mmCIF file with all atom_site columns, C-alpha atoms in Angstrom:
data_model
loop_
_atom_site.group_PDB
_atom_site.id
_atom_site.type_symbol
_atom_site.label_atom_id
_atom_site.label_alt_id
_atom_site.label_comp_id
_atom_site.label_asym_id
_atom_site.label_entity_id
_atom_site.label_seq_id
_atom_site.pdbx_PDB_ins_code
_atom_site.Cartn_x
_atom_site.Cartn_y
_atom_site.Cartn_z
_atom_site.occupancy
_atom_site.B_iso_or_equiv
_atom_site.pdbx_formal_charge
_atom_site.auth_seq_id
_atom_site.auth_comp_id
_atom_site.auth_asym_id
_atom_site.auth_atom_id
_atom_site.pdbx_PDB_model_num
ATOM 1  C CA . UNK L 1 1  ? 36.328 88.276  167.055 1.00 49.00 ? 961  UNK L CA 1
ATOM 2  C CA . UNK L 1 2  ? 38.729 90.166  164.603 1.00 52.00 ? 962  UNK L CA 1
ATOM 3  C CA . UNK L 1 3  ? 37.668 93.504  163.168 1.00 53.00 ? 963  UNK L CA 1
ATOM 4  C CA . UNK L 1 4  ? 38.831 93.108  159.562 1.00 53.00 ? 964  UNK L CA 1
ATOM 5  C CA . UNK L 1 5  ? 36.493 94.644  156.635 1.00 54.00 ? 965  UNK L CA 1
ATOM 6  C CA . UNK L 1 6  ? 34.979 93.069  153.945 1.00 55.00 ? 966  UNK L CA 1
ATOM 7  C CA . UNK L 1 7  ? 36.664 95.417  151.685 1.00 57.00 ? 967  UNK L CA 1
ATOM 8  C CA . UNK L 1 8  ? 39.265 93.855  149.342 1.00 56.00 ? 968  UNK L CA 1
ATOM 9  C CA . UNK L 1 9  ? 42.760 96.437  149.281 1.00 50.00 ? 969  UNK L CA 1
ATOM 10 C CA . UNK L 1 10 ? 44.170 96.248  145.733 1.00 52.00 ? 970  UNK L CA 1
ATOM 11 C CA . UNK L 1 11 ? 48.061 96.116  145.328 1.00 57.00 ? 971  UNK L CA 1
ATOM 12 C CA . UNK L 1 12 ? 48.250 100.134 145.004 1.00 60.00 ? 972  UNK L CA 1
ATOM 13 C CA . UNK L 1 13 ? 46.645 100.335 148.708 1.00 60.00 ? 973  UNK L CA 1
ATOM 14 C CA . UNK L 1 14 ? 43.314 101.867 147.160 1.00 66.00 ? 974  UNK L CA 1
ATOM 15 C CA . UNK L 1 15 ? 39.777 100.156 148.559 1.00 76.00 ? 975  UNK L CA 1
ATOM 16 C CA . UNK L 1 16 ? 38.055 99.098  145.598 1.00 75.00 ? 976  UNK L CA 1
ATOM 17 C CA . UNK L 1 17 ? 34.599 101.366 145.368 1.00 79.00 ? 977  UNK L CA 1
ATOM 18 C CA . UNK L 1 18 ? 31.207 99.647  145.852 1.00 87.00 ? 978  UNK L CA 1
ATOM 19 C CA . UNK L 1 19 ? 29.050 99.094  143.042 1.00 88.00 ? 979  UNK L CA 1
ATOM 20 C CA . UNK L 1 20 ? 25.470 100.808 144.348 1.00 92.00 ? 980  UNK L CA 1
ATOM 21 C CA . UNK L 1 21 ? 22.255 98.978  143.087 1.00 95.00 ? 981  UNK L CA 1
ATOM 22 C CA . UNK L 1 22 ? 21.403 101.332 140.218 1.00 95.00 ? 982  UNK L CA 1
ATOM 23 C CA . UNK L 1 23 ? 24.667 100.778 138.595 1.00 93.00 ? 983  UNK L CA 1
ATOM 24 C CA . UNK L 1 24 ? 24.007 96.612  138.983 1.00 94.00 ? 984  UNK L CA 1
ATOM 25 C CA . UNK L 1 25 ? 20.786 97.138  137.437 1.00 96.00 ? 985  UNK L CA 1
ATOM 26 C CA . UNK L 1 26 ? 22.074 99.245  134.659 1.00 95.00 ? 986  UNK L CA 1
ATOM 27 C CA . UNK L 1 27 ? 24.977 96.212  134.309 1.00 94.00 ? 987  UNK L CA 1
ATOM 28 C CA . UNK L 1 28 ? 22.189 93.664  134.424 1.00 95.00 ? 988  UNK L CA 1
ATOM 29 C CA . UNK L 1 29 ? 19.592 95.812  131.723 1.00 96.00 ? 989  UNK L CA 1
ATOM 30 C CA . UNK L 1 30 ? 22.941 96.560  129.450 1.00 95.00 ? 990  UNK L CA 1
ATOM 31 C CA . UNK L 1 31 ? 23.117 92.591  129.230 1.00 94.00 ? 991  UNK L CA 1
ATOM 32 C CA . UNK L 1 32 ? 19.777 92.303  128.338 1.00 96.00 ? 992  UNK L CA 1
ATOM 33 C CA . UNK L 1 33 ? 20.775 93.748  125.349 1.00 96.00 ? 993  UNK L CA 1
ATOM 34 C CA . UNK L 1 34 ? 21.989 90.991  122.410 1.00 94.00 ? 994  UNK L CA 1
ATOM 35 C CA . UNK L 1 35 ? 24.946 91.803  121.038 1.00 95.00 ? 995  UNK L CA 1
ATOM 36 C CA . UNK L 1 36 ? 25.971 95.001  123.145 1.00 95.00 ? 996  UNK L CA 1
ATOM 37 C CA . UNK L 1 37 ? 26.466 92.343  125.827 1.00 93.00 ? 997  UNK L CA 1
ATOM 38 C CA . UNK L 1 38 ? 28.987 90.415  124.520 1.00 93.00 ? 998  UNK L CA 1
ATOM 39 C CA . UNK L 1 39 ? 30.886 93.625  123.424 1.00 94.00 ? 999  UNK L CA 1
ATOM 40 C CA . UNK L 1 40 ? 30.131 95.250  126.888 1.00 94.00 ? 1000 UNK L CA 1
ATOM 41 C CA . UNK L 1 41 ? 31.664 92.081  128.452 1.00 93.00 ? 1001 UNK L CA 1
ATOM 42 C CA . UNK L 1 42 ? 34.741 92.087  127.084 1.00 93.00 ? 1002 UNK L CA 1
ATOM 43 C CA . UNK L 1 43 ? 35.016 95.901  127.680 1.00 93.00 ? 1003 UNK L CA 1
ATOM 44 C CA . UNK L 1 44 ? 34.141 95.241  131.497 1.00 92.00 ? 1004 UNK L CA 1
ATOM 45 C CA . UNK L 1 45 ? 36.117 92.233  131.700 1.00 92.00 ? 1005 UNK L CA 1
ATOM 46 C CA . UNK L 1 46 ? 39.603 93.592  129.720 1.00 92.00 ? 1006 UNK L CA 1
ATOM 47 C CA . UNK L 1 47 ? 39.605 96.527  131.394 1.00 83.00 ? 1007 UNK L CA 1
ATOM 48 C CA . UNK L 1 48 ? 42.753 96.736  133.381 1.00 76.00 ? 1008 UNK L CA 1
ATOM 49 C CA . UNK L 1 49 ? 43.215 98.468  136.480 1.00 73.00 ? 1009 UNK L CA 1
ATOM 50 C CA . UNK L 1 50 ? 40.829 101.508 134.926 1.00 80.00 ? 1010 UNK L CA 1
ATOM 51 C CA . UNK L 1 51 ? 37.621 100.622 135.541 1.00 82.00 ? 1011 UNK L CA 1
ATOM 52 C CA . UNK L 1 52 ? 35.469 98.929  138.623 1.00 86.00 ? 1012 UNK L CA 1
ATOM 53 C CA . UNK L 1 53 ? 36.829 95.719  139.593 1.00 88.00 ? 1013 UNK L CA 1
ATOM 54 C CA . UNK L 1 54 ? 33.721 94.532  140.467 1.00 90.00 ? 1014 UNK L CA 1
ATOM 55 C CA . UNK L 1 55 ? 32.721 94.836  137.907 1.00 92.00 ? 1015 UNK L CA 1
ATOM 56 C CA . UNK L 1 56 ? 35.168 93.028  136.010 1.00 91.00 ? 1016 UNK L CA 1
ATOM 57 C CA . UNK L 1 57 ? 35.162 90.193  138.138 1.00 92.00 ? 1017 UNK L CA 1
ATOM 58 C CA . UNK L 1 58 ? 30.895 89.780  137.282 1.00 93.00 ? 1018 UNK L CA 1
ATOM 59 C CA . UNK L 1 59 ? 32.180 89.857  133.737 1.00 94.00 ? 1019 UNK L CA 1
ATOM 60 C CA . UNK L 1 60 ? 35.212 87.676  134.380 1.00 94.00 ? 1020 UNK L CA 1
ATOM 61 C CA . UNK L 1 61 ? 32.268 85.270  136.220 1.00 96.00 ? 1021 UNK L CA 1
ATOM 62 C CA . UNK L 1 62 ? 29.814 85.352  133.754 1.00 94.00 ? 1022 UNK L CA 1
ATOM 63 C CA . UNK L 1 63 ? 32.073 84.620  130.449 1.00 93.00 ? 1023 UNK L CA 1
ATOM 64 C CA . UNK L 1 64 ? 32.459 81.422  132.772 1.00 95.00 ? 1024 UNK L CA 1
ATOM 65 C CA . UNK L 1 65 ? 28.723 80.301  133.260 1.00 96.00 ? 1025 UNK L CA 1
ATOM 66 C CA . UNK L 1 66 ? 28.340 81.564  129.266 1.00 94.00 ? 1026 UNK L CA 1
ATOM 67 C CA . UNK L 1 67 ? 31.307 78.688  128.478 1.00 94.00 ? 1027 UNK L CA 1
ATOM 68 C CA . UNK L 1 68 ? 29.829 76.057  130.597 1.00 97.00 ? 1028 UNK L CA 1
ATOM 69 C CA . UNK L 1 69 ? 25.678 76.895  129.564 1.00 96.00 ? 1029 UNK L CA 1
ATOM 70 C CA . UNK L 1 70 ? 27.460 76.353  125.950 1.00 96.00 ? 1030 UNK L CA 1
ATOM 71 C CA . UNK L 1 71 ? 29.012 73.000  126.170 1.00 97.00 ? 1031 UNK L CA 1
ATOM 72 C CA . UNK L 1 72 ? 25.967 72.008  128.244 1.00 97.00 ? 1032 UNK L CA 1
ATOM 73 C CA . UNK L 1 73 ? 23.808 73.074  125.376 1.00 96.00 ? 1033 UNK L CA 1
ATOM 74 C CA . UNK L 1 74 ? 25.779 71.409  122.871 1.00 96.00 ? 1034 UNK L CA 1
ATOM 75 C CA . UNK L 1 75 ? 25.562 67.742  124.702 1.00 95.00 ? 1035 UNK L CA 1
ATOM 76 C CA . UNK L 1 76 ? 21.771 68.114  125.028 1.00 94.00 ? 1036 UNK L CA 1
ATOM 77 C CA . UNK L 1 77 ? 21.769 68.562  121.050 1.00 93.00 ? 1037 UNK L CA 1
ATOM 78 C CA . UNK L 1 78 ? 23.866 65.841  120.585 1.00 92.00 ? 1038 UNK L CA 1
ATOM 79 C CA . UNK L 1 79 ? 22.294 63.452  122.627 1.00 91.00 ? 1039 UNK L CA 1
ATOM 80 C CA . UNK L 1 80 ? 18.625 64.384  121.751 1.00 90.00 ? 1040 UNK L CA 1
ATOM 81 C CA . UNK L 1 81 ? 19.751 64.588  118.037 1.00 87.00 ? 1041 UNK L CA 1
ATOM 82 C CA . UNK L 1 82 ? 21.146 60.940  118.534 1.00 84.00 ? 1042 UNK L CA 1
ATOM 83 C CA . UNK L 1 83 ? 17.944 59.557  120.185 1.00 85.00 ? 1043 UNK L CA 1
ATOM 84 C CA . UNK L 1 84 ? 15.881 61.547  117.290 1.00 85.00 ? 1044 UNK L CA 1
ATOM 85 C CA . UNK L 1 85 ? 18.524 59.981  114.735 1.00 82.00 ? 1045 UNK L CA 1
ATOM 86 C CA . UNK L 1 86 ? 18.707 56.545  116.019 1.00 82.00 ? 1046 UNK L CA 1
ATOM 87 C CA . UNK L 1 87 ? 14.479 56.414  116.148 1.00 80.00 ? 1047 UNK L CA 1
ATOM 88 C CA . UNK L 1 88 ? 14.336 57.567  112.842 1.00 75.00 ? 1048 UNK L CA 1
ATOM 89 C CA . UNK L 1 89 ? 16.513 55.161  110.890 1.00 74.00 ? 1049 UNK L CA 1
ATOM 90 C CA . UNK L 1 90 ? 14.092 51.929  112.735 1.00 67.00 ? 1050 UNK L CA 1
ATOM 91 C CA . UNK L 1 91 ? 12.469 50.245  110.076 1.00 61.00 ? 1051 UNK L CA 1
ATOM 92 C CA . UNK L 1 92 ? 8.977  48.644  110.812 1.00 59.00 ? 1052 UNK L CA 1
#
């Protein structure tokens, strides 16, 4: 067995901090929020080297799954706006 930590070294030599559980839920009730969340995102996410990079890697990760719940969204409307569409122009 090696004995390497789980703690990621950034390039400066530093150990990134750990996040503690009241500061996730804080994160997680800030996002709660509409509209602060997209702002607080893009502060947590852009910020360079200042911040937690924890932190900016949830924000990083959760612009993603934002993206991708989009686009799925938008192919359910289309295809259930196609089915309602198509039924609706039937003549009897």
């Amino acid at each position: 067995m090696s004995n390497q930590s789980n703690n990621r070294v950034d390039t400066s030599g530093n150990l990134a901090p750990v996040t503690s559980v009241g500061e996730w839920v804080v994160t997680l009730l800030i996002l709660c929020i509409p509209i602060v969340n997209l702002i607080m995102l893009i502060i947590w996410a852009c910020n360079n080297g200042n911040g937690n990079p924890n932190r900016a890697n949830f924000s990083k990760a959760y612009f993603i799954m934002m993206a991708i719940g989009i686009v799925f969204y938008i192919l359910i409307l289309v295809m259930f706006g196609g089915m309602i569409a198509a039924a609706g122009s039937s003549t009897y």
